[in-house]
C-alpha cells in the first residue's frame, strides 16, 4: 500500500511520514491507543478553499464537501460517531474519530464520493447551504476581508455563496476532479501505523499553492466605518514566532487597558491565524456601548501605540511565552500537534520541531515584539464606529471610484442628485459625494433577476445595483446590453422576486436634499463596497 516516503527531518522521532496511495501522510510514532480497539482520529486535508473560487462560483468547494459526506450520512448506523467536514479560506478538511475499522471505512467512503459525487443531490445541497448561510451570524469581522482584498481571493469570505444559485453539475464535478487530487492532499492519523484496508484512490493532478493576495487598499494603515458597538483591527503579517506572541501580548494588553482599567469594554482580545505559507492575519477586537465608543477607539489606538513604541514590560512577554510553551507539555504531543503540522505541509510553510520552536520562543525579546507591532500597524485596517481616525495616522479606505463610464444617463426617481449611467464599459452610480463604477470586464459577479434588476460587483469590491423601477428610462434594451457586456461566467441568475420585494420610488419633493439622502440610502445598499 505504501511504496514511497517523504521526509520531515525536524519531526524525526515524533511524527512518522510516508506516502499512502500518492497522498503525503503523517502519523504519530507513539500510539495513544491502549488497546487495538481504541479510537483513533484522522484528517484528510485538501489545498482548496474559499479563496480559490470566484464570486460567481463562491460556495463550490463547500458544495463538494457536502456532497462527499452525503453517502456517509445515509449510513449513519454504521458510521463513526464523530465525523465532519470543514471548508476554510485555503483548505478543506474531512476529519473522523472512531475505531480503526470505522476510520478506514469513513475515509474510503469520502474518497469514493469525491471520485463520483452524488450530483443528483446538487439542488438539494445548494438549498441546504443557503439555509446554513441564512442562520449564520455575520460577526463584527465580516466586512474587513472585502475592504482589504476586494471581491476576489481572500476577500470572498465576506460574501454570500452566490454559486449556490448558478453552479451546474459539470462545474462541480470538474472542481472536484481538478482540486481534490492526491497531489493536493495531506492525510494525518493518530495511530502509530497507517491502517490496512484504506482505498484513497483519487484523481492525479498537481499541488495548488495558496492564491496570491490581491489588494483593494492603496494606502495602509487605513480605517473604515463599521456598525456601532465594535472596534476591529486586522493586519497581514509575516508568519513568525514574534507575531504569534504579539497577538497574545496585544490581547492581554487590550483586556487590561479597556476592561480592567478603563471599564470601556467587556470583550477585548486578539488572535493570530495563518493565512498561507508566508503570511498570517493578526486580528484584535473590543466591544463598546454607544456612549463609550470614542473611549474604546482611543484606548485601542493608545494600546497599540505603546506596543509599537516598545513600552512592553518583560513580564508581558514572559507571560505570553509561558502560555505558548505549555502546548508542548501535552501528554501526547505528537497527536496534539499533528493537525497543525499537516496543515503546514499542505500550505508549504516551514515545519519546526518542538525544540526549535521552544528555542525561538526563548530567544524572543521585547525588541522583536516592538518590530512585530510596527509591522502589524503599518499594514493594519481598523474598523470603527462613529467619527474618523485621521488623528491616529490612519487613512480612510476608498469610498468611491476614481473613474466613470460614458453612456445613457438615468436619473433617480427619488433623488435628483443621484443618477445611473449605463454604458458599453460598465455602470456608474453618480452621487453628491462621488461616483461608484463597476466595469463589465472586471465584474466579479452580476446577479440577474427576471424583473430586470441587476447588481454588479467589481473585483475591487465596489457594487452598483440597477433597479429599473427606481430610475428614469431604463428599458429592457439597456438591461440586455448590460447582460451582453458582462462575461457569462460572472452572471448569477436569481429566482423571481415577490412583488413586494421589488422597490418602488418614494417621492419627497418637499424635503431638502440633505435630509432626503438618508432615506435613499436604502435603495443603494451597495452604494460603496458591500456584499453582492
Short mmCIF file of C-alpha atoms in Angstrom, two decimals:
data_model
loop_
_atom_site.label_atom_id
_atom_site.label_comp_id
_atom_site.label_asym_id
_atom_site.label_seq_id
_atom_site.Cartn_x
_atom_site.Cartn_y
_atom_site.Cartn_z
CA UNK A 1 0.00 0.00 0.00
CA UNK A 2 2.81 2.45 0.80
CA UNK A 3 5.74 2.35 -1.58
CA UNK A 4 7.17 5.85 -1.15
CA UNK A 5 8.14 8.13 1.70
CA UNK A 6 8.70 11.81 2.23
CA UNK A 7 10.83 13.29 4.98
CA UNK A 8 10.15 15.85 7.70
CA UNK A 9 13.52 15.88 9.38
CA UNK A 10 12.53 18.33 12.17
CA UNK A 11 9.87 15.87 13.37
CA UNK A 12 12.07 12.80 13.38
CA UNK A 13 11.26 10.65 16.41
CA UNK A 14 7.91 12.39 16.95
CA UNK A 15 5.96 12.07 13.71
CA UNK A 16 6.19 9.36 11.10
CA UNK A 17 5.81 10.17 7.41
CA UNK A 18 5.00 8.11 4.36
CA UNK A 19 3.07 8.19 1.10
CA UNK A 20 -0.31 6.47 1.09
CA UNK A 21 -1.56 5.81 -2.42
CA UNK A 22 0.04 9.01 -3.65
CA UNK A 23 -1.02 11.11 -0.63
CA UNK A 24 1.53 12.57 1.78
CA UNK A 25 0.77 11.07 5.19
CA UNK A 26 1.73 11.99 8.75
CA UNK A 27 1.10 9.74 11.75
CA UNK A 28 2.14 9.55 15.36
CA UNK A 29 5.03 7.26 16.32
CA UNK A 30 3.76 6.51 19.80
CA UNK A 31 0.15 5.42 19.55
CA UNK A 32 -2.26 6.92 22.11
CA UNK A 33 -4.23 3.68 21.98
CA UNK A 34 -4.04 1.38 24.98
CA UNK A 35 -5.55 -1.50 23.03
CA UNK A 36 -6.32 -2.38 19.44
CA UNK A 37 -9.97 -1.41 19.71
CA UNK A 38 -9.31 2.12 21.00
CA UNK A 39 -10.32 5.09 18.88
CA UNK A 40 -8.06 6.97 16.51
CA UNK A 41 -8.54 10.31 14.79
CA UNK A 42 -7.75 11.05 11.16
CA UNK A 43 -7.99 14.06 8.92
CA UNK A 44 -7.76 14.44 5.15
CA UNK A 45 -6.73 17.96 4.09
CA UNK A 46 -7.10 19.33 0.57
CA UNK A 47 -5.44 22.58 -0.51
CA UNK A 48 -8.56 24.27 -1.84
CA UNK A 49 -10.93 26.70 -0.16
CA UNK A 50 -12.98 29.86 -0.48
CA UNK A 51 -10.01 31.94 -1.66
CA UNK A 52 -9.61 29.73 -4.75
CA UNK A 53 -13.13 30.47 -6.02
CA UNK A 54 -14.63 33.45 -7.82
CA UNK A 55 -17.52 35.49 -6.51
CA UNK A 56 -19.82 33.92 -9.11
CA UNK A 57 -18.76 30.38 -8.11
CA UNK A 58 -18.49 31.07 -4.37
CA UNK A 59 -19.58 28.01 -2.44
CA UNK A 60 -18.39 25.41 -4.96
CA UNK A 61 -15.83 23.93 -2.55
CA UNK A 62 -18.41 23.83 0.23
CA UNK A 63 -20.79 22.01 -2.14
CA UNK A 64 -18.17 19.36 -2.90
CA UNK A 65 -17.61 18.88 0.83
CA UNK A 66 -21.35 18.43 1.50
CA UNK A 67 -21.82 16.06 -1.41
CA UNK A 68 -18.82 13.95 -0.39
CA UNK A 69 -20.28 13.45 3.10
CA UNK A 70 -23.84 12.70 1.94
CA UNK A 71 -23.35 8.96 1.48
CA UNK A 72 -21.66 8.73 4.88
CA UNK A 73 -24.69 10.34 6.50
CA UNK A 74 -27.07 7.92 4.79
CA UNK A 75 -25.42 5.00 6.55
CA UNK A 76 -25.28 6.69 9.96
CA UNK A 77 -25.90 3.45 11.86
CA UNK A 78 -22.56 2.07 10.71
CA UNK A 79 -20.69 5.39 10.66
CA UNK A 80 -18.23 6.72 13.25
CA UNK A 81 -19.95 8.75 15.92
CA UNK A 82 -17.70 11.75 15.36
CA UNK A 83 -17.03 13.00 11.83
CA UNK A 84 -17.47 16.20 9.89
CA UNK A 85 -16.11 18.39 7.15
CA UNK A 86 -14.96 21.99 7.05
CA UNK A 87 -14.35 24.41 4.20
CA UNK A 88 -11.96 27.20 5.18
CA UNK A 89 -10.27 30.01 3.29
CA UNK A 90 -7.38 27.94 1.93
CA UNK A 91 -8.24 24.33 2.74
CA UNK A 92 -10.96 21.72 3.03
CA UNK A 93 -10.82 19.12 5.80
CA UNK A 94 -12.61 15.82 6.33
CA UNK A 95 -12.00 14.51 9.86
CA UNK A 96 -13.17 11.46 11.76
CA UNK A 97 -12.78 9.76 15.15
CA UNK A 98 -13.66 6.12 15.70
CA UNK A 99 -12.31 2.62 15.74
CA UNK A 100 -9.69 1.77 13.16
CA UNK A 101 -12.27 -0.05 11.03
CA UNK A 102 -14.68 2.91 11.24
CA UNK A 103 -11.99 5.40 10.27
CA UNK A 104 -10.89 3.28 7.31
CA UNK A 105 -14.48 2.87 6.11
CA UNK A 106 -15.17 6.59 6.51
CA UNK A 107 -12.10 7.74 4.59
CA UNK A 108 -12.78 5.18 1.87
CA UNK A 109 -16.37 6.45 1.55
CA UNK A 110 -15.25 10.08 1.35
CA UNK A 111 -12.75 9.34 -1.40
CA UNK A 112 -15.28 7.18 -3.28
CA UNK A 113 -17.75 10.07 -3.16
CA UNK A 114 -15.12 12.54 -4.35
CA UNK A 115 -14.46 10.29 -7.33
CA UNK A 116 -18.16 10.05 -8.12
CA UNK A 117 -20.13 12.83 -6.44
CA UNK A 118 -23.87 12.18 -5.90
CA UNK A 119 -24.79 15.07 -8.19
CA UNK A 120 -28.47 14.10 -8.15
CA UNK A 121 -28.31 15.83 -4.75
CA UNK A 122 -26.90 19.06 -6.17
CA UNK A 123 -30.02 21.25 -5.98
CA UNK A 124 -30.88 19.93 -2.52
CA UNK A 125 -27.39 20.63 -1.19
CA UNK A 126 -27.44 24.11 -2.72
CA UNK A 127 -30.58 24.88 -0.74
CA UNK A 128 -29.05 23.41 2.41
CA UNK A 129 -26.04 25.74 2.02
CA UNK A 130 -28.32 28.73 1.55
CA UNK A 131 -30.24 27.73 4.68
CA UNK A 132 -26.97 27.33 6.57
CA UNK A 133 -25.84 30.78 5.47
CA UNK A 134 -29.16 32.37 6.48
CA UNK A 135 -28.72 31.11 10.03
CA UNK A 136 -25.08 32.08 10.29
CA UNK A 137 -24.26 35.26 12.18
CA UNK A 138 -22.43 37.97 10.28
CA UNK A 139 -19.97 38.77 13.03
CA UNK A 140 -18.16 42.08 13.60
CA UNK A 141 -15.18 40.99 11.44
CA UNK A 142 -17.23 40.09 8.36
CA UNK A 143 -16.56 43.11 6.15
CA UNK A 144 -12.81 43.52 6.74
CA UNK A 145 -11.70 41.00 4.06
CA UNK A 146 -13.70 42.68 1.27
CA UNK A 147 -12.21 46.07 2.09
CA UNK A 148 -8.70 44.64 2.24
CA UNK A 149 -8.78 42.27 -0.75
CA UNK A 150 -11.86 43.18 -2.81
CA UNK A 151 -14.37 40.68 -4.19
CA UNK A 152 -11.79 38.05 -5.05
CA UNK A 153 -9.34 35.68 -3.40
CA UNK A 154 -9.17 36.09 0.36
CA UNK A 155 -11.91 38.72 0.22
CA UNK A 156 -14.56 36.16 -0.74
CA UNK A 157 -15.07 35.10 2.88
CA UNK A 158 -17.00 38.36 3.32
CA UNK A 159 -19.56 37.42 0.65
CA UNK A 160 -22.51 35.10 0.34
CA UNK A 161 -22.01 31.85 -1.56
CA UNK A 162 -23.51 33.10 -4.81
CA UNK A 163 -22.55 29.93 -6.63
CA UNK A 164 -25.36 28.09 -4.84
CA UNK A 165 -27.73 29.84 -7.28
CA UNK A 166 -25.97 29.06 -10.55
CA UNK A 167 -23.45 26.20 -10.37
CA UNK A 168 -24.01 23.29 -12.72
CA UNK A 169 -23.26 19.61 -12.15
CA UNK A 170 -20.44 19.74 -14.70
CA UNK A 171 -18.78 22.66 -12.92
CA UNK A 172 -18.95 20.95 -9.53
CA UNK A 173 -17.69 17.65 -10.95
CA UNK A 174 -14.77 19.39 -12.67
CA UNK A 175 -13.89 21.30 -9.49
CA UNK A 176 -13.68 18.04 -7.54
CA UNK A 177 -11.65 16.37 -10.29
CA UNK A 178 -9.06 19.15 -10.51
CA UNK A 179 -8.71 20.18 -6.85
CA UNK A 180 -9.46 17.08 -4.78
CA UNK A 181 -6.46 15.18 -6.06
CA UNK A 182 -3.82 13.04 -4.38
CA UNK A 183 -1.08 15.62 -5.02
CA UNK A 184 -3.23 18.32 -3.43
CA UNK A 185 -3.92 16.35 -0.24
CA UNK A 186 -2.30 15.57 3.10
CA UNK A 187 -3.51 12.76 5.38
CA UNK A 188 -2.87 12.61 9.13
CA UNK A 189 -3.67 9.87 11.64
CA UNK A 190 -3.13 9.44 15.37
CA UNK A 191 -2.10 5.82 15.05
CA UNK A 192 1.47 4.56 15.04
CA UNK A 193 0.88 2.83 11.71
CA UNK A 194 -1.22 3.51 8.64
CA UNK A 195 -4.26 1.19 8.89
CA UNK A 196 -4.73 -1.62 6.42
CA UNK A 197 -7.66 -1.54 4.02
CA UNK A 198 -7.50 2.12 3.02
CA UNK A 199 -8.67 2.90 -0.52
CA UNK A 200 -7.84 6.55 -1.04
CA UNK A 201 -7.89 6.43 -4.82
CA UNK A 202 -8.19 9.99 -6.10
CA UNK A 203 -7.55 11.69 -9.44
CA UNK A 204 -4.00 12.57 -10.38
CA UNK A 205 -3.32 16.28 -10.56
CA UNK A 206 -0.91 18.81 -9.14
CA UNK A 207 -0.42 20.66 -5.91
CA UNK A 208 -2.13 24.06 -5.89
CA UNK A 209 -0.21 26.73 -3.96
CA UNK A 210 -2.28 29.22 -1.95
CA UNK A 211 -3.53 32.10 -4.12
CA UNK A 212 -1.60 35.33 -4.36
CA UNK A 213 -3.24 38.02 -2.27
CA UNK A 214 -4.95 40.94 -4.02
CA UNK A 215 -5.26 44.41 -2.54
CA UNK A 216 -8.10 46.92 -2.51
CA UNK A 217 -6.26 49.29 -0.15
CA UNK A 218 -3.98 51.79 -1.87
CA UNK A 219 -2.66 53.01 1.48
CA UNK A 220 -2.22 51.46 4.91
CA UNK A 221 -2.74 51.84 7.79
CA UNK A 222 -6.33 52.53 6.87
CA UNK A 223 -9.71 52.64 8.52
CA UNK A 224 -13.34 52.03 7.63
CA UNK A 225 -16.61 52.76 9.34
CA UNK A 226 -18.48 49.81 10.80
CA UNK A 227 -21.52 49.04 12.91
CA UNK A 228 -21.80 50.52 16.37
CA UNK A 229 -20.59 48.57 19.36
CA UNK A 230 -17.48 47.07 17.75
CA UNK A 231 -13.89 48.11 17.15
CA UNK A 232 -11.98 45.62 15.00
CA UNK A 233 -8.43 45.63 13.66
CA UNK A 234 -6.69 43.24 11.31
CA UNK A 235 -3.25 43.17 9.77
CA UNK A 236 -1.39 40.89 7.40
CA UNK A 237 1.94 39.98 8.98
CA UNK A 238 4.74 37.59 8.18
CA UNK A 239 4.27 34.22 9.85
CA UNK A 240 6.67 34.24 12.76
CA UNK A 241 7.02 33.33 16.41
CA UNK A 242 7.23 37.05 17.23
CA UNK A 243 3.88 37.81 15.56
CA UNK A 244 2.19 34.89 17.33
CA UNK A 245 3.48 36.10 20.70
CA UNK A 246 2.49 39.67 19.85
CA UNK A 247 -1.13 38.55 19.40
CA UNK A 248 -1.08 37.10 22.91
CA UNK A 249 0.54 40.23 24.39
CA UNK A 250 -1.86 42.52 22.50
CA UNK A 251 -4.93 40.59 23.65
CA UNK A 252 -3.86 40.80 27.28
CA UNK A 253 -2.95 44.49 26.97
CA UNK A 254 -6.33 45.37 25.44
CA UNK A 255 -8.13 43.45 28.18
CA UNK A 256 -6.09 45.22 30.84
CA UNK A 257 -6.45 48.70 29.35
CA UNK A 258 -10.02 48.62 28.07
CA UNK A 259 -11.79 46.41 30.56
CA UNK A 260 -9.90 46.20 33.82
CA UNK A 261 -8.61 49.77 33.96
CA UNK A 262 -10.86 51.79 31.66
CA UNK A 263 -14.09 49.86 32.12
CA UNK A 264 -14.93 50.62 28.49
CA UNK A 265 -15.27 47.08 27.12
CA UNK A 266 -16.46 43.68 28.20
CA UNK A 267 -14.63 41.73 25.49
CA UNK A 268 -11.14 42.69 24.40
CA UNK A 269 -8.98 40.11 22.66
CA UNK A 270 -6.55 39.35 19.85
CA UNK A 271 -5.84 36.38 17.61
CA UNK A 272 -3.17 35.11 15.20
CA UNK A 273 -4.31 32.92 12.28
CA UNK A 274 -2.10 31.57 9.48
CA UNK A 275 -3.31 32.70 6.04
CA UNK A 276 -0.92 30.96 3.64
CA UNK A 277 2.66 29.69 3.56
CA UNK A 278 4.26 33.01 4.44
CA UNK A 279 1.63 35.27 5.98
CA UNK A 280 -0.82 35.32 8.87
CA UNK A 281 -3.65 37.60 9.92
CA UNK A 282 -3.44 39.30 13.29
CA UNK A 283 -6.89 40.34 14.50
CA UNK A 284 -7.88 42.39 17.54
CA UNK A 285 -11.35 43.20 18.83
CA UNK A 286 -13.10 45.22 21.53
CA UNK A 287 -16.79 45.87 22.12
CA UNK A 288 -18.33 49.12 23.37
CA UNK A 289 -21.59 50.67 24.46
CA UNK A 290 -22.70 53.65 22.33
CA UNK A 291 -21.55 56.26 24.83
CA UNK A 292 -18.15 54.57 25.26
CA UNK A 293 -17.27 54.04 21.60
CA UNK A 294 -14.97 57.04 21.36
CA UNK A 295 -13.11 55.99 24.50
CA UNK A 296 -12.70 52.44 23.20
CA UNK A 297 -11.27 53.63 19.88
CA UNK A 298 -8.88 55.97 21.69
CA UNK A 299 -7.82 53.29 24.15
CA UNK A 300 -7.41 50.76 21.34
CA UNK A 301 -5.09 53.08 19.41
CA UNK A 302 -3.16 54.02 22.57
CA UNK A 303 -2.55 50.38 23.47
CA UNK A 304 -1.18 49.65 20.03
CA UNK A 305 0.97 52.80 20.15
CA UNK A 306 2.51 51.63 23.43
CA UNK A 307 3.48 48.29 21.90
CA UNK A 308 4.83 49.93 18.76
CA UNK A 309 6.97 52.22 20.86
CA UNK A 310 8.46 49.22 22.64
CA UNK A 311 6.94 50.08 26.01
CA UNK A 312 6.40 46.41 26.76
CA UNK A 313 7.08 45.06 30.22
CA UNK A 314 9.24 41.97 30.47
CA UNK A 315 6.51 40.19 32.44
CA UNK A 316 4.11 40.70 29.50
CA UNK A 317 6.50 38.86 27.20
CA UNK A 318 7.25 36.19 29.80
CA UNK A 319 3.58 35.51 30.49
CA UNK A 320 2.72 35.15 26.79
CA UNK A 321 5.76 32.97 26.19
CA UNK A 322 4.84 30.68 29.07
CA UNK A 323 1.34 30.20 27.70
CA UNK A 324 2.62 29.23 24.25
CA UNK A 325 5.20 26.87 25.73
CA UNK A 326 2.50 24.95 27.60
CA UNK A 327 1.31 23.38 24.35
CA UNK A 328 4.47 21.30 24.41
CA UNK A 329 3.55 19.83 27.80
CA UNK A 330 0.74 17.77 26.26
CA UNK A 331 0.98 14.11 27.32
CA UNK A 332 0.67 13.01 23.68
CA UNK A 333 2.46 15.83 21.93
CA UNK A 334 2.62 14.18 18.52
CA UNK A 335 -1.14 13.64 18.34
CA UNK A 336 -1.87 17.13 19.67
CA UNK A 337 0.34 18.85 17.10
CA UNK A 338 -0.43 16.56 14.18
CA UNK A 339 -3.17 18.69 12.51
CA UNK A 340 -1.05 21.86 12.59
CA UNK A 341 1.98 20.02 11.21
CA UNK A 342 -0.15 18.55 8.42
CA UNK A 343 -1.58 21.98 7.58
CA UNK A 344 1.90 23.47 7.37
CA UNK A 345 2.90 20.71 4.95
CA UNK A 346 -0.24 21.40 2.91
CA UNK A 347 0.38 25.16 2.73
CA UNK A 348 4.13 24.86 2.19
CA UNK A 349 5.14 26.54 5.45
CA UNK A 350 8.28 25.54 7.33
CA UNK A 351 7.88 22.81 9.93
CA UNK A 352 9.68 23.41 13.23
CA UNK A 353 10.49 20.74 15.75
CA UNK A 354 9.21 21.34 19.29
CA UNK A 355 12.79 22.03 20.41
CA UNK A 356 13.32 24.55 17.61
CA UNK A 357 10.11 26.36 18.47
CA UNK A 358 11.00 26.40 22.16
CA UNK A 359 14.35 27.91 21.21
CA UNK A 360 12.70 30.64 19.12
CA UNK A 361 10.36 31.45 21.99
CA UNK A 362 13.25 31.56 24.46
CA UNK A 363 15.24 33.90 22.22
CA UNK A 364 12.38 36.35 21.73
CA UNK A 365 12.95 39.88 23.06
CA UNK A 366 10.87 42.97 23.68
CA UNK A 367 12.57 44.49 20.64
CA UNK A 368 11.25 41.63 18.49
CA UNK A 369 7.72 42.34 19.73
CA UNK A 370 8.09 46.04 19.03
CA UNK A 371 9.14 45.31 15.44
CA UNK A 372 6.21 42.91 15.02
CA UNK A 373 3.81 45.53 16.39
CA UNK A 374 5.20 48.10 13.96
CA UNK A 375 4.73 45.70 11.04
CA UNK A 376 1.15 44.96 12.10
CA UNK A 377 0.17 48.61 12.48
CA UNK A 378 1.81 49.59 9.19
CA UNK A 379 -0.33 47.01 7.33
CA UNK A 380 -3.39 47.48 9.51
CA UNK A 381 -7.05 48.08 8.75
CA UNK A 382 -9.17 49.43 11.60
CA UNK A 383 -12.97 49.25 11.63
CA UNK A 384 -14.54 51.81 13.92
CA UNK A 385 -17.99 53.22 14.65
CA UNK A 386 -18.60 56.94 14.65
CA UNK A 387 -16.02 59.57 13.80
CA UNK A 388 -12.93 59.24 11.67
CA UNK A 389 -9.43 58.13 12.65
CA UNK A 390 -7.15 60.52 10.74
CA UNK A 391 -6.00 61.80 14.13
CA UNK A 392 -4.40 58.38 14.70
CA UNK A 393 -2.49 58.47 11.41
CA UNK A 394 -4.93 56.28 9.50
CA UNK A 395 -6.33 56.98 6.04
CA UNK A 396 -9.97 56.38 5.16
CA UNK A 397 -10.19 53.45 2.75
CA UNK A 398 -11.50 54.43 -0.71
CA UNK A 399 -15.24 55.03 -0.52
CA UNK A 400 -15.78 55.90 -4.18
CA UNK A 401 -14.32 55.07 -7.57
CA UNK A 402 -11.70 57.14 -9.35
CA UNK A 403 -13.33 56.90 -12.78
CA UNK A 404 -16.70 56.83 -14.52
CA UNK A 405 -18.17 55.33 -17.69
CA UNK A 406 -19.94 57.06 -20.55
CA UNK A 407 -23.36 56.00 -21.77
CA UNK A 408 -27.03 56.72 -21.21
CA UNK A 409 -27.87 58.67 -18.08
CA UNK A 410 -30.86 57.64 -15.98
CA UNK A 411 -31.95 59.96 -13.19
CA UNK A 412 -33.17 58.62 -9.90
CA UNK A 413 -36.94 58.86 -9.45
CA UNK A 414 -36.38 59.62 -5.77
CA UNK A 415 -33.39 61.94 -5.62
CA UNK A 416 -32.40 64.31 -8.47
CA UNK A 417 -28.82 64.35 -7.19
CA UNK A 418 -28.39 60.67 -7.94
CA UNK A 419 -28.14 59.16 -11.42
CA UNK A 420 -27.12 55.91 -13.05
CA UNK A 421 -25.06 55.73 -16.24
CA UNK A 422 -25.16 52.53 -18.28
CA UNK A 423 -22.56 52.20 -21.00
CA UNK A 424 -20.67 49.65 -23.02
CA UNK A 425 -17.84 49.67 -20.47
CA UNK A 426 -19.99 49.24 -17.38
CA UNK A 427 -22.13 51.24 -14.96
CA UNK A 428 -21.55 54.32 -12.83
CA UNK A 429 -23.70 55.48 -9.94
CA UNK A 430 -23.26 59.23 -9.55
CA UNK A 431 -23.87 60.62 -6.07
CA UNK A 432 -23.23 64.02 -4.46
CA UNK A 433 -20.26 62.51 -2.64
CA UNK A 434 -18.62 60.71 -5.54
CA UNK A 435 -19.06 58.06 -8.25
CA UNK A 436 -19.23 54.29 -7.87
CA UNK A 437 -18.18 52.44 -11.03
CA UNK A 438 -18.11 48.78 -11.99
CA UNK A 439 -16.55 47.86 -15.31
CA UNK A 440 -18.07 44.93 -17.19
CA UNK A 441 -14.71 43.30 -17.94
CA UNK A 442 -13.73 43.28 -14.27
CA UNK A 443 -17.12 42.30 -12.87
CA UNK A 444 -16.66 39.60 -10.25
CA UNK A 445 -20.37 38.76 -10.31
CA UNK A 446 -23.64 40.20 -11.59
CA UNK A 447 -26.85 38.95 -10.04
CA UNK A 448 -29.74 38.92 -12.50
CA UNK A 449 -33.43 38.97 -11.54
CA UNK A 450 -36.23 38.21 -14.02
CA UNK A 451 -37.79 41.63 -13.30
CA UNK A 452 -34.70 43.35 -14.74
CA UNK A 453 -32.79 44.17 -11.56
CA UNK A 454 -29.04 43.71 -11.75
CA UNK A 455 -26.32 44.07 -9.12
CA UNK A 456 -22.77 44.32 -10.44
CA UNK A 457 -19.84 43.78 -8.08
CA UNK A 458 -16.37 44.64 -9.30
CA UNK A 459 -13.24 42.77 -8.33
CA UNK A 460 -12.28 45.82 -6.26
CA UNK A 461 -15.38 45.27 -4.09
CA UNK A 462 -17.44 48.21 -5.34
CA UNK A 463 -21.05 47.37 -6.22
CA UNK A 464 -23.84 49.08 -8.13
CA UNK A 465 -27.46 47.98 -8.15
CA UNK A 466 -29.57 48.66 -11.23
CA UNK A 467 -33.26 48.76 -10.30
CA UNK A 468 -35.35 49.66 -13.39
CA UNK A 469 -38.22 50.76 -11.15
CA UNK A 470 -36.10 53.44 -9.48
CA UNK A 471 -34.52 55.19 -12.48
CA UNK A 472 -36.00 57.04 -15.41
CA UNK A 473 -35.72 55.44 -18.83
CA UNK A 474 -34.10 52.08 -18.07
CA UNK A 475 -35.57 49.91 -20.80
CA UNK A 476 -35.27 46.20 -21.49
CA UNK A 477 -32.80 47.07 -24.27
CA UNK A 478 -30.47 48.78 -21.81
CA UNK A 479 -30.57 45.75 -19.50
CA UNK A 480 -29.97 43.42 -22.45
CA UNK A 481 -26.92 45.44 -23.48
CA UNK A 482 -25.58 45.16 -19.95
CA UNK A 483 -26.15 41.40 -19.94
CA UNK A 484 -24.25 41.07 -23.20
CA UNK A 485 -21.27 43.09 -21.93
CA UNK A 486 -20.71 41.17 -18.68
CA UNK A 487 -18.77 37.88 -19.07
CA UNK A 488 -21.26 34.97 -18.99
CA UNK A 489 -19.22 33.25 -16.27
CA UNK A 490 -19.88 36.20 -13.95
CA UNK A 491 -23.68 36.18 -14.32
CA UNK A 492 -25.69 34.67 -11.45
CA UNK A 493 -29.36 34.23 -12.31
CA UNK A 494 -31.59 34.67 -9.30
CA UNK A 495 -35.17 33.41 -8.78
CA UNK A 496 -38.18 35.73 -9.29
CA UNK A 497 -38.87 38.23 -6.54
CA UNK A 498 -42.25 38.62 -4.94
CA UNK A 499 -43.98 41.88 -5.97
CA UNK A 500 -43.48 43.39 -2.54
CA UNK A 501 -39.71 42.77 -2.83
CA UNK A 502 -39.40 44.96 -5.91
CA UNK A 503 -38.70 48.51 -4.69
CA UNK A 504 -40.92 51.36 -5.80
CA UNK A 505 -39.93 55.04 -5.81
CA UNK A 506 -40.84 57.13 -2.81
CA UNK A 507 -41.01 60.83 -3.55
CA UNK A 508 -40.04 63.50 -1.03
CA UNK A 509 -40.24 66.69 -3.10
CA UNK A 510 -40.80 68.94 -0.09
CA UNK A 511 -37.86 67.60 1.89
CA UNK A 512 -34.43 69.22 1.43
CA UNK A 513 -31.88 67.05 -0.38
CA UNK A 514 -29.55 66.82 2.60
CA UNK A 515 -32.37 65.26 4.61
CA UNK A 516 -33.56 63.03 1.73
CA UNK A 517 -30.24 61.29 1.38
CA UNK A 518 -30.52 59.00 4.45
CA UNK A 519 -33.86 57.69 3.09
CA UNK A 520 -32.44 56.97 -0.33
CA UNK A 521 -29.54 55.01 1.14
CA UNK A 522 -31.85 52.01 1.42
CA UNK A 523 -32.13 51.97 -2.39
CA UNK A 524 -28.38 51.86 -2.82
CA UNK A 525 -27.41 49.28 -0.22
CA UNK A 526 -24.35 48.51 -2.33
CA UNK A 527 -23.51 52.17 -2.87
CA UNK A 528 -19.90 51.64 -1.92
CA UNK A 529 -18.47 48.28 -1.03
CA UNK A 530 -20.67 45.52 0.17
CA UNK A 531 -21.95 42.02 -0.29
CA UNK A 532 -23.49 41.09 -3.62
#
